[in-house]
PDB file of C-alpha atoms in Angstrom:
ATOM      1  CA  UNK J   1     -90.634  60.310  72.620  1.00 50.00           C
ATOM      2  CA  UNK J   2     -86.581  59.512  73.505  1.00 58.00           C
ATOM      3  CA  UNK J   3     -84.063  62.010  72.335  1.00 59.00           C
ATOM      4  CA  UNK J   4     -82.857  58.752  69.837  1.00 58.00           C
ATOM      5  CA  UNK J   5     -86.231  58.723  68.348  1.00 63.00           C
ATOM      6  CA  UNK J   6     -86.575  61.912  67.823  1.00 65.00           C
ATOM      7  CA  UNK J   7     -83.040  62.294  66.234  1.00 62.00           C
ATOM      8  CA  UNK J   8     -84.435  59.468  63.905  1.00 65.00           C
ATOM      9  CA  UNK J   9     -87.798  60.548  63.173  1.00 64.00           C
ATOM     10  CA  UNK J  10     -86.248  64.009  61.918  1.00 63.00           C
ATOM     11  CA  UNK J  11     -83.702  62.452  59.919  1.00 64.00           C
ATOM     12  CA  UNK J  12     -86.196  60.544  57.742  1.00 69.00           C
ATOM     13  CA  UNK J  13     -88.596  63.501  57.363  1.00 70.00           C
ATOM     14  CA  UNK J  14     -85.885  66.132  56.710  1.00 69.00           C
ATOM     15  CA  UNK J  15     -84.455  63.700  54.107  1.00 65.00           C
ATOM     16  CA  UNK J  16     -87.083  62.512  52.601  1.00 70.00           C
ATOM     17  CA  UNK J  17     -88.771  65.777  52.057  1.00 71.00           C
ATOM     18  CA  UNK J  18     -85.760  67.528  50.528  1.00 61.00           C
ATOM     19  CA  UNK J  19     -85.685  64.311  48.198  1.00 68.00           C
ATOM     20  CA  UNK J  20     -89.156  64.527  47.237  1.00 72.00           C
ATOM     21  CA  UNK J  21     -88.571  68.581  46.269  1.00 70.00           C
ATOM     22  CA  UNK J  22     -85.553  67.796  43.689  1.00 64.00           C
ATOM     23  CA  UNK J  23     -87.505  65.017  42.145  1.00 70.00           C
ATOM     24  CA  UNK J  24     -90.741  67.536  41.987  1.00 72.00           C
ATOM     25  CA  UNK J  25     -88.244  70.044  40.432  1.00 68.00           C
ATOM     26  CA  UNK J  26     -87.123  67.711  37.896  1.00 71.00           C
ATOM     27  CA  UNK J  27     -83.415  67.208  39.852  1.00 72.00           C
ATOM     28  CA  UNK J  28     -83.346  63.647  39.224  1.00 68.00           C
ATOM     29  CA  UNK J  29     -80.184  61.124  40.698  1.00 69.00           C
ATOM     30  CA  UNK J  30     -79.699  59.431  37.373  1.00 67.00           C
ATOM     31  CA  UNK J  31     -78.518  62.556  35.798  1.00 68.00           C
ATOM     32  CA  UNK J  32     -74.677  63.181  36.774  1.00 63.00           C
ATOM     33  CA  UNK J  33     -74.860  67.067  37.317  1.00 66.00           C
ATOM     34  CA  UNK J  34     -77.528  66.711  39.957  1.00 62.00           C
ATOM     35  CA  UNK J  35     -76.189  63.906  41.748  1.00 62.00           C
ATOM     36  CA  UNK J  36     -74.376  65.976  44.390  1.00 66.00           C
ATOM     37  CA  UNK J  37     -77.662  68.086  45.067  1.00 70.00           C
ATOM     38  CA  UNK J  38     -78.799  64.665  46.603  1.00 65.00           C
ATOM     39  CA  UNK J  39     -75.960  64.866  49.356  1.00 71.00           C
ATOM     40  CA  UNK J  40     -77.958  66.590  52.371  1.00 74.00           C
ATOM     41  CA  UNK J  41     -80.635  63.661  51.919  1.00 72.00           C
ATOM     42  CA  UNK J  42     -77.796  61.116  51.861  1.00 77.00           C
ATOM     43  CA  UNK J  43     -76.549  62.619  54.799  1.00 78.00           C
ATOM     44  CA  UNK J  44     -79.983  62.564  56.751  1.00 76.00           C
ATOM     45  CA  UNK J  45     -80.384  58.449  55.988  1.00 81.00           C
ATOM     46  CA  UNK J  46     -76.431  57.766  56.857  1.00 82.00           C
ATOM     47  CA  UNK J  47     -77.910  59.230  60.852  1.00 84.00           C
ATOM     48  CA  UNK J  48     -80.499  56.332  61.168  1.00 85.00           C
ATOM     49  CA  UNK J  49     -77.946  53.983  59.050  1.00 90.00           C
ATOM     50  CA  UNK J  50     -75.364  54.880  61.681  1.00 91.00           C
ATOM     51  CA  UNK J  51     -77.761  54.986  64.818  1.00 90.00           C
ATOM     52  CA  UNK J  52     -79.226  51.344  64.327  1.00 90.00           C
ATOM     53  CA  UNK J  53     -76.541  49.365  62.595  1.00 92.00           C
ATOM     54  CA  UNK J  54     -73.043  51.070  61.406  1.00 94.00           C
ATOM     55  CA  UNK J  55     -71.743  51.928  64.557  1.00 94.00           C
ATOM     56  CA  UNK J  56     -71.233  48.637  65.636  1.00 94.00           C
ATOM     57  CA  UNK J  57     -69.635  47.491  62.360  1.00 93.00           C
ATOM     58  CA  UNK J  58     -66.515  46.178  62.909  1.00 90.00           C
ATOM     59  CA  UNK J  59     -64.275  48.812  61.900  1.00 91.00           C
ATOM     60  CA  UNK J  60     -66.513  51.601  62.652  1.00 93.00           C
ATOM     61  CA  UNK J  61     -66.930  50.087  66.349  1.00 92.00           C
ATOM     62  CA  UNK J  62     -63.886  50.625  66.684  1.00 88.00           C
ATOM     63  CA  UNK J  63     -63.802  54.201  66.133  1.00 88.00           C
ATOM     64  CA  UNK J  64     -67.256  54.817  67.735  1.00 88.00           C
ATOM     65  CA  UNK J  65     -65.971  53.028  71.170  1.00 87.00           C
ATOM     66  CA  UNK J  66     -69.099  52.080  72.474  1.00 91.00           C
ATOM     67  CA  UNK J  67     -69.811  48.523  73.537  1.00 94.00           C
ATOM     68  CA  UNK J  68     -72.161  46.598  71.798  1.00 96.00           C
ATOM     69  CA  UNK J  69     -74.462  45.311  74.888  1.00 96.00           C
ATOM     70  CA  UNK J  70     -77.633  44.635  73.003  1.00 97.00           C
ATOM     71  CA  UNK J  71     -78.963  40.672  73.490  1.00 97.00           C
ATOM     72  CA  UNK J  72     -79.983  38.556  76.071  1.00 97.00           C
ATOM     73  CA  UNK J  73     -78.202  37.916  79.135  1.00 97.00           C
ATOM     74  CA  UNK J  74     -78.283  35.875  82.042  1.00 97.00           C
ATOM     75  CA  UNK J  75     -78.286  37.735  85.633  1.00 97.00           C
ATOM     76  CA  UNK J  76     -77.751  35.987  88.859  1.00 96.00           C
ATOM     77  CA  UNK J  77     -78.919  38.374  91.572  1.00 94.00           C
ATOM     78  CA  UNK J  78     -76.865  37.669  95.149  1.00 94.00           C
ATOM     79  CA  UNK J  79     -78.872  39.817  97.511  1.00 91.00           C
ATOM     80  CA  UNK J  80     -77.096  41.436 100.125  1.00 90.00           C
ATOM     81  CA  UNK J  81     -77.530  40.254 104.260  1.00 86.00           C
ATOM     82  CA  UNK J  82     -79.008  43.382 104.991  1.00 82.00           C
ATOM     83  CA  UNK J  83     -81.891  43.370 102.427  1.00 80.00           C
ATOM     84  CA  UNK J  84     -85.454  43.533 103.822  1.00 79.00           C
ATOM     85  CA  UNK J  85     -87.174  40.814 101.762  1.00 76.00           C
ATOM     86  CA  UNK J  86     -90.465  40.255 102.983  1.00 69.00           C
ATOM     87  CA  UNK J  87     -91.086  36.338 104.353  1.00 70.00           C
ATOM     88  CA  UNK J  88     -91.865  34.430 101.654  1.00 66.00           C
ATOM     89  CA  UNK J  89     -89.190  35.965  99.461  1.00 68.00           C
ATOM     90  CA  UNK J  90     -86.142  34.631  97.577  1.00 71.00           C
ATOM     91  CA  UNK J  91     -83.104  35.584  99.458  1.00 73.00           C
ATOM     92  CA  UNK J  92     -80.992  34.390  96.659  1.00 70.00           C
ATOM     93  CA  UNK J  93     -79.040  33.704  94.738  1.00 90.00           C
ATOM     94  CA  UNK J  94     -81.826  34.271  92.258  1.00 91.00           C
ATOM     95  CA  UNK J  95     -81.593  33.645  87.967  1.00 94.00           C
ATOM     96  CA  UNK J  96     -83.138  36.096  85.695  1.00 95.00           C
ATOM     97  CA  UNK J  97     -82.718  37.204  82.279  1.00 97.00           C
ATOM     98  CA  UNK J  98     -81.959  40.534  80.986  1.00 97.00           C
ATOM     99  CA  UNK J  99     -83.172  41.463  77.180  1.00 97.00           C
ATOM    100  CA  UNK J 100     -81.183  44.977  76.398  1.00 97.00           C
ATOM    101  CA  UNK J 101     -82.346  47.047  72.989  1.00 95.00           C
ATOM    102  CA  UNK J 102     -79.038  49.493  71.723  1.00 95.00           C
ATOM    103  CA  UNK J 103     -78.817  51.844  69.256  1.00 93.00           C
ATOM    104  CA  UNK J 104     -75.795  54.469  69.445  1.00 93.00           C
ATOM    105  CA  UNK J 105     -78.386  56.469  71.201  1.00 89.00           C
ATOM    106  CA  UNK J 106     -80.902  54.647  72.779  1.00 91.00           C
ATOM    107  CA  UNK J 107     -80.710  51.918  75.340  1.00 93.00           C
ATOM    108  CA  UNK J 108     -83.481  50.324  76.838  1.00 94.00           C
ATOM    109  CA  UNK J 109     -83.354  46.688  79.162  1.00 96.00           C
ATOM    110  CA  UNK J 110     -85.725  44.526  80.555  1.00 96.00           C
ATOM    111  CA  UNK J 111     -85.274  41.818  83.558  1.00 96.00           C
ATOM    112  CA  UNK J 112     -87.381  38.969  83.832  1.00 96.00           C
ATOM    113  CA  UNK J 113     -87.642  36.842  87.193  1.00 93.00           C
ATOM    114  CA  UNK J 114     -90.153  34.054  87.390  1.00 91.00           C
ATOM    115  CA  UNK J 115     -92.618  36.496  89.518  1.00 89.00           C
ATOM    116  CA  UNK J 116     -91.906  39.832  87.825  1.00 92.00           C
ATOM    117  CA  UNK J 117     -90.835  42.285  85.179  1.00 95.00           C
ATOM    118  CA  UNK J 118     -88.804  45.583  85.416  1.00 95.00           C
ATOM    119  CA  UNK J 119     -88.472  47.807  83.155  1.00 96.00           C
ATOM    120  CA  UNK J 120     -85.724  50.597  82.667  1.00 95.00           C
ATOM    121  CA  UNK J 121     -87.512  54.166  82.647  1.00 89.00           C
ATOM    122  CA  UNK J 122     -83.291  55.736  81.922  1.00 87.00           C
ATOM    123  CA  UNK J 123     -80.579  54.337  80.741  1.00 88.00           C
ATOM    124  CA  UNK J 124     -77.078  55.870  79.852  1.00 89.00           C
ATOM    125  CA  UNK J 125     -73.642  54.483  78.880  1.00 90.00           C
ATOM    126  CA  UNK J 126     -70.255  55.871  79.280  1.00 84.00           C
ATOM    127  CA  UNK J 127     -67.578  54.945  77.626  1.00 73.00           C
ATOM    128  CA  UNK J 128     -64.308  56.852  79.076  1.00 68.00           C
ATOM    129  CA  UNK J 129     -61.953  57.692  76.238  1.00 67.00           C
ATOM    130  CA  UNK J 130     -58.785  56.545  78.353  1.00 66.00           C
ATOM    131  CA  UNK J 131     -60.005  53.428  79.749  1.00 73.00           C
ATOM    132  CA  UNK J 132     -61.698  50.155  78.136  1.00 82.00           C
ATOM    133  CA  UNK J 133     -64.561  49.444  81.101  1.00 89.00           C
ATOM    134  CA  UNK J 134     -67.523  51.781  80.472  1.00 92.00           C
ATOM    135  CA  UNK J 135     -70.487  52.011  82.993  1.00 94.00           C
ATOM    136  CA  UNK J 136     -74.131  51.141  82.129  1.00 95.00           C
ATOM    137  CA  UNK J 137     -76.553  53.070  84.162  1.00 95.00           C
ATOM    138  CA  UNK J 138     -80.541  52.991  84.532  1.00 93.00           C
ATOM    139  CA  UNK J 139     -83.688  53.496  86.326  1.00 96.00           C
ATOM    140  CA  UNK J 140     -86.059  50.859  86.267  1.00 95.00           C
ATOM    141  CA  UNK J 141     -89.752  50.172  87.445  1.00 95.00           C
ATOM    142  CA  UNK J 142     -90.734  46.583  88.462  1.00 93.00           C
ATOM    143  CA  UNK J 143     -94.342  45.157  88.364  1.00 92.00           C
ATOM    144  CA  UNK J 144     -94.332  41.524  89.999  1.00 90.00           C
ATOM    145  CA  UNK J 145     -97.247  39.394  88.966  1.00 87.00           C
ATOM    146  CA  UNK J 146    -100.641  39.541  90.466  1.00 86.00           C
ATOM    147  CA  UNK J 147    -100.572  36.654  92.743  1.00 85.00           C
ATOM    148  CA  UNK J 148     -97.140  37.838  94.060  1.00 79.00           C
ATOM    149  CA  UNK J 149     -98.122  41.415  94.430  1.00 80.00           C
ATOM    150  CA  UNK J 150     -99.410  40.532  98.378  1.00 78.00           C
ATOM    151  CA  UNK J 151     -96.120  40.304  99.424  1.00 77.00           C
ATOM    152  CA  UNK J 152     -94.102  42.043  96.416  1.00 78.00           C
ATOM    153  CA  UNK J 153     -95.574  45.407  95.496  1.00 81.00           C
ATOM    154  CA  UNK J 154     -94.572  47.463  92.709  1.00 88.00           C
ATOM    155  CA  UNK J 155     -91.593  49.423  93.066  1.00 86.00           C
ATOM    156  CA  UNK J 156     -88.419  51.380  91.646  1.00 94.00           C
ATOM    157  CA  UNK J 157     -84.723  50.581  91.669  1.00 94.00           C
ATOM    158  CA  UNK J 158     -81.258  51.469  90.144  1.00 96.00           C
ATOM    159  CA  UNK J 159     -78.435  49.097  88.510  1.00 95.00           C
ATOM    160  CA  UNK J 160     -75.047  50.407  88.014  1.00 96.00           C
ATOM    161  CA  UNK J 161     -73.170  47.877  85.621  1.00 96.00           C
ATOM    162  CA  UNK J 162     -69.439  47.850  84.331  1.00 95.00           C
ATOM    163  CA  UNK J 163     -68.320  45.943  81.018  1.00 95.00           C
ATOM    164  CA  UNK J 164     -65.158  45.905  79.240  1.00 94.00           C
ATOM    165  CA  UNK J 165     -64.341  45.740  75.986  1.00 92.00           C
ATOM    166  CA  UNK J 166     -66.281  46.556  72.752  1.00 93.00           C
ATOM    167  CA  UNK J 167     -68.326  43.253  72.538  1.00 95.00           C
ATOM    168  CA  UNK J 168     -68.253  41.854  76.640  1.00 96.00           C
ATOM    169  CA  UNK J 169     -69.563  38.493  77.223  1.00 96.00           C
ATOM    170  CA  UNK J 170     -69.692  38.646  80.765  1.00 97.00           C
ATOM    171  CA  UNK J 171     -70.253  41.603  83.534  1.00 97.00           C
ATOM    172  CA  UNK J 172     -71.020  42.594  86.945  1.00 97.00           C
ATOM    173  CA  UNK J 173     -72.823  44.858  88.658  1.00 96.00           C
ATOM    174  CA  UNK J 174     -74.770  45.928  91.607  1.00 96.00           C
ATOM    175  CA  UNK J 175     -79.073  46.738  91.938  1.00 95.00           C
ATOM    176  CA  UNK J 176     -80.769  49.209  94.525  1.00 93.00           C
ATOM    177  CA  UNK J 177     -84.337  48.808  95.626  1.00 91.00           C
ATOM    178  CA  UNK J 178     -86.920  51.542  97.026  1.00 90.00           C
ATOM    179  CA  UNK J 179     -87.857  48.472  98.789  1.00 85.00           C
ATOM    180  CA  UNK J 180     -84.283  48.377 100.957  1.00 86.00           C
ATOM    181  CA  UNK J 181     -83.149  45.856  99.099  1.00 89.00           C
ATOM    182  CA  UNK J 182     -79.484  45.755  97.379  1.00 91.00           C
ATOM    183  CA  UNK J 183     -77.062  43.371  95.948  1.00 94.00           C
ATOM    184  CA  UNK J 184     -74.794  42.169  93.163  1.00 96.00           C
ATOM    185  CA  UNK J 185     -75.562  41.131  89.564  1.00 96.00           C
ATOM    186  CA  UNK J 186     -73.585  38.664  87.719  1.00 97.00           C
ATOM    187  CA  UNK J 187     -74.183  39.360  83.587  1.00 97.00           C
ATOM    188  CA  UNK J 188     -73.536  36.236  80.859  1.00 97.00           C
ATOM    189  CA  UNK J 189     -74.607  36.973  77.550  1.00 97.00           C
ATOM    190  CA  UNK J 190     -76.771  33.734  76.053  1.00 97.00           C
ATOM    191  CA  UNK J 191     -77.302  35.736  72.393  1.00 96.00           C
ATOM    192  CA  UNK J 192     -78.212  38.855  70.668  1.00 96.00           C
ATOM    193  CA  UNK J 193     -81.710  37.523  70.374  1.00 96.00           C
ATOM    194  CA  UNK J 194     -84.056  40.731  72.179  1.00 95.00           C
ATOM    195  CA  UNK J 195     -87.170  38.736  70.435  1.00 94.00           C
ATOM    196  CA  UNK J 196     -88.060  36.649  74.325  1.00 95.00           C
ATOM    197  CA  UNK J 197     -90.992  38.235  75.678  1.00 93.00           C
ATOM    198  CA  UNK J 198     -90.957  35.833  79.162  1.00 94.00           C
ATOM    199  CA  UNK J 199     -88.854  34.175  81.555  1.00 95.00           C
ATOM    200  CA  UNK J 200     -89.673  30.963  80.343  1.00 94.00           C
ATOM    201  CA  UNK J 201     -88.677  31.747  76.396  1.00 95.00           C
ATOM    202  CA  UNK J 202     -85.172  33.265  77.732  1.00 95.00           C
ATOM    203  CA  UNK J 203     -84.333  30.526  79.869  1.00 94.00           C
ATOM    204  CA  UNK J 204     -85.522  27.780  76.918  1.00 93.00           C
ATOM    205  CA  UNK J 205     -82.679  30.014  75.367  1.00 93.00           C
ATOM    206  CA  UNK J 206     -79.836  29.560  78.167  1.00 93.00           C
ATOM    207  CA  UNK J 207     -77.855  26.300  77.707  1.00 88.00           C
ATOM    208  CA  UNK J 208     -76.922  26.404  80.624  1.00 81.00           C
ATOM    209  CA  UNK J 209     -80.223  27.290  82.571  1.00 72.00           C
ATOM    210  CA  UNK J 210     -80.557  26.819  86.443  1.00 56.00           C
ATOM    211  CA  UNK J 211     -83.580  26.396  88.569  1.00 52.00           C
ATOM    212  CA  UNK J 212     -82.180  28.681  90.953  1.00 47.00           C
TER     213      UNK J 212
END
């Protein structure tokens, strides 16, 4: 379980637990003189409120200073000259789409090519107090697709991105391969949809899809 869920997941019990004792002691909300007696519980719900939805409000976001990443994007992957992709590979420049899942807490992405699916296993975001570019950082683990798994076996990577401003539309960024691969990543968001669970569904999505 993530640090985020965790967070949540004691939130709700905490809150709703204390709740349940004033009602069981006759402490009800309606009646004025108990009404502040309701304030830890209150407290405990604003954390999830906050975590999932308020902190991207609009003025809120601003306070919080954490851009709002979460949707579907489309990534062009350029690999680099020196990358070892086995014969048969795609050398580039390659479209795939990138579904990311945010909560103040939590992020989570996942990158879709026609032949695989990775995963991120960690994922952080910094967001420099001075500066308006913060840098998105994860782990990932890709599984390609059985009848590509000959000459594409499983394997891990990294992905360093940068995005400015509180709600970017665009980014770049660079990907690292246990396979010795490398190369950039070119980020347009299509929408704040995360609900495409293919390639194919994401690119219906992109009006501007590419059979790159």
């Amino acid at each position: 379980m993530s640090t985020a869920t965790t967070m949540r997941a004691g939130a709700t019990i905490a809150a709703t637990l204390y709740t349940v004792v004033l009602i069981l002691l006759g402490l009800y909300p309606s009646q004025f003189r108990y009404l502040f007696a309701y304030i830890p519980a209150a407290v405990g719900y604003s954390v999830i409120v906050f975590d999932k939805w308020a902190w991207r409000w609009p003025i809120v976001h601003r306070f919080t200073g954490r851009p709002w990443v979460a949707g579907t994007w489309r990534v062009v992957l350029s690999p680099s000259p020196g990358s070892r992709i086995p014969v048969g590979g795609n050398r580039g420049p390659i479209v795939t789409y990138m579904t990311v899942e945010q909560t103040f807490w939590s992020l989570h992405a996942t990158l879709r090519t026609r032949e695989s699916t990775s995963r991120s296993s960690n994922a952080t975001i910094g967001s420099p107090e001075i500066s308006s570019t913060a840098e998105i950082g994860f782990l990932y683990d890709n599984t390609p697709r059985a009848e590509h798994q000959h000459r594409s076996p499983r394997h891990e990577g990294a992905c360093r991105i940068s995005v400015t401003g509180l709600t970017p539309r665009a980014a770049a960024g660079h990907y690292y391969t246990s396979r010795f691969t490398a190369g950039d990543m070119d980020f347009t968001l299509i929408n704040r949809s995360t609900d495409y669970s293919t390639f194919t569904e994401a690119q219906s999505a992109d009006p501007e899809h590419t059979t790159l």
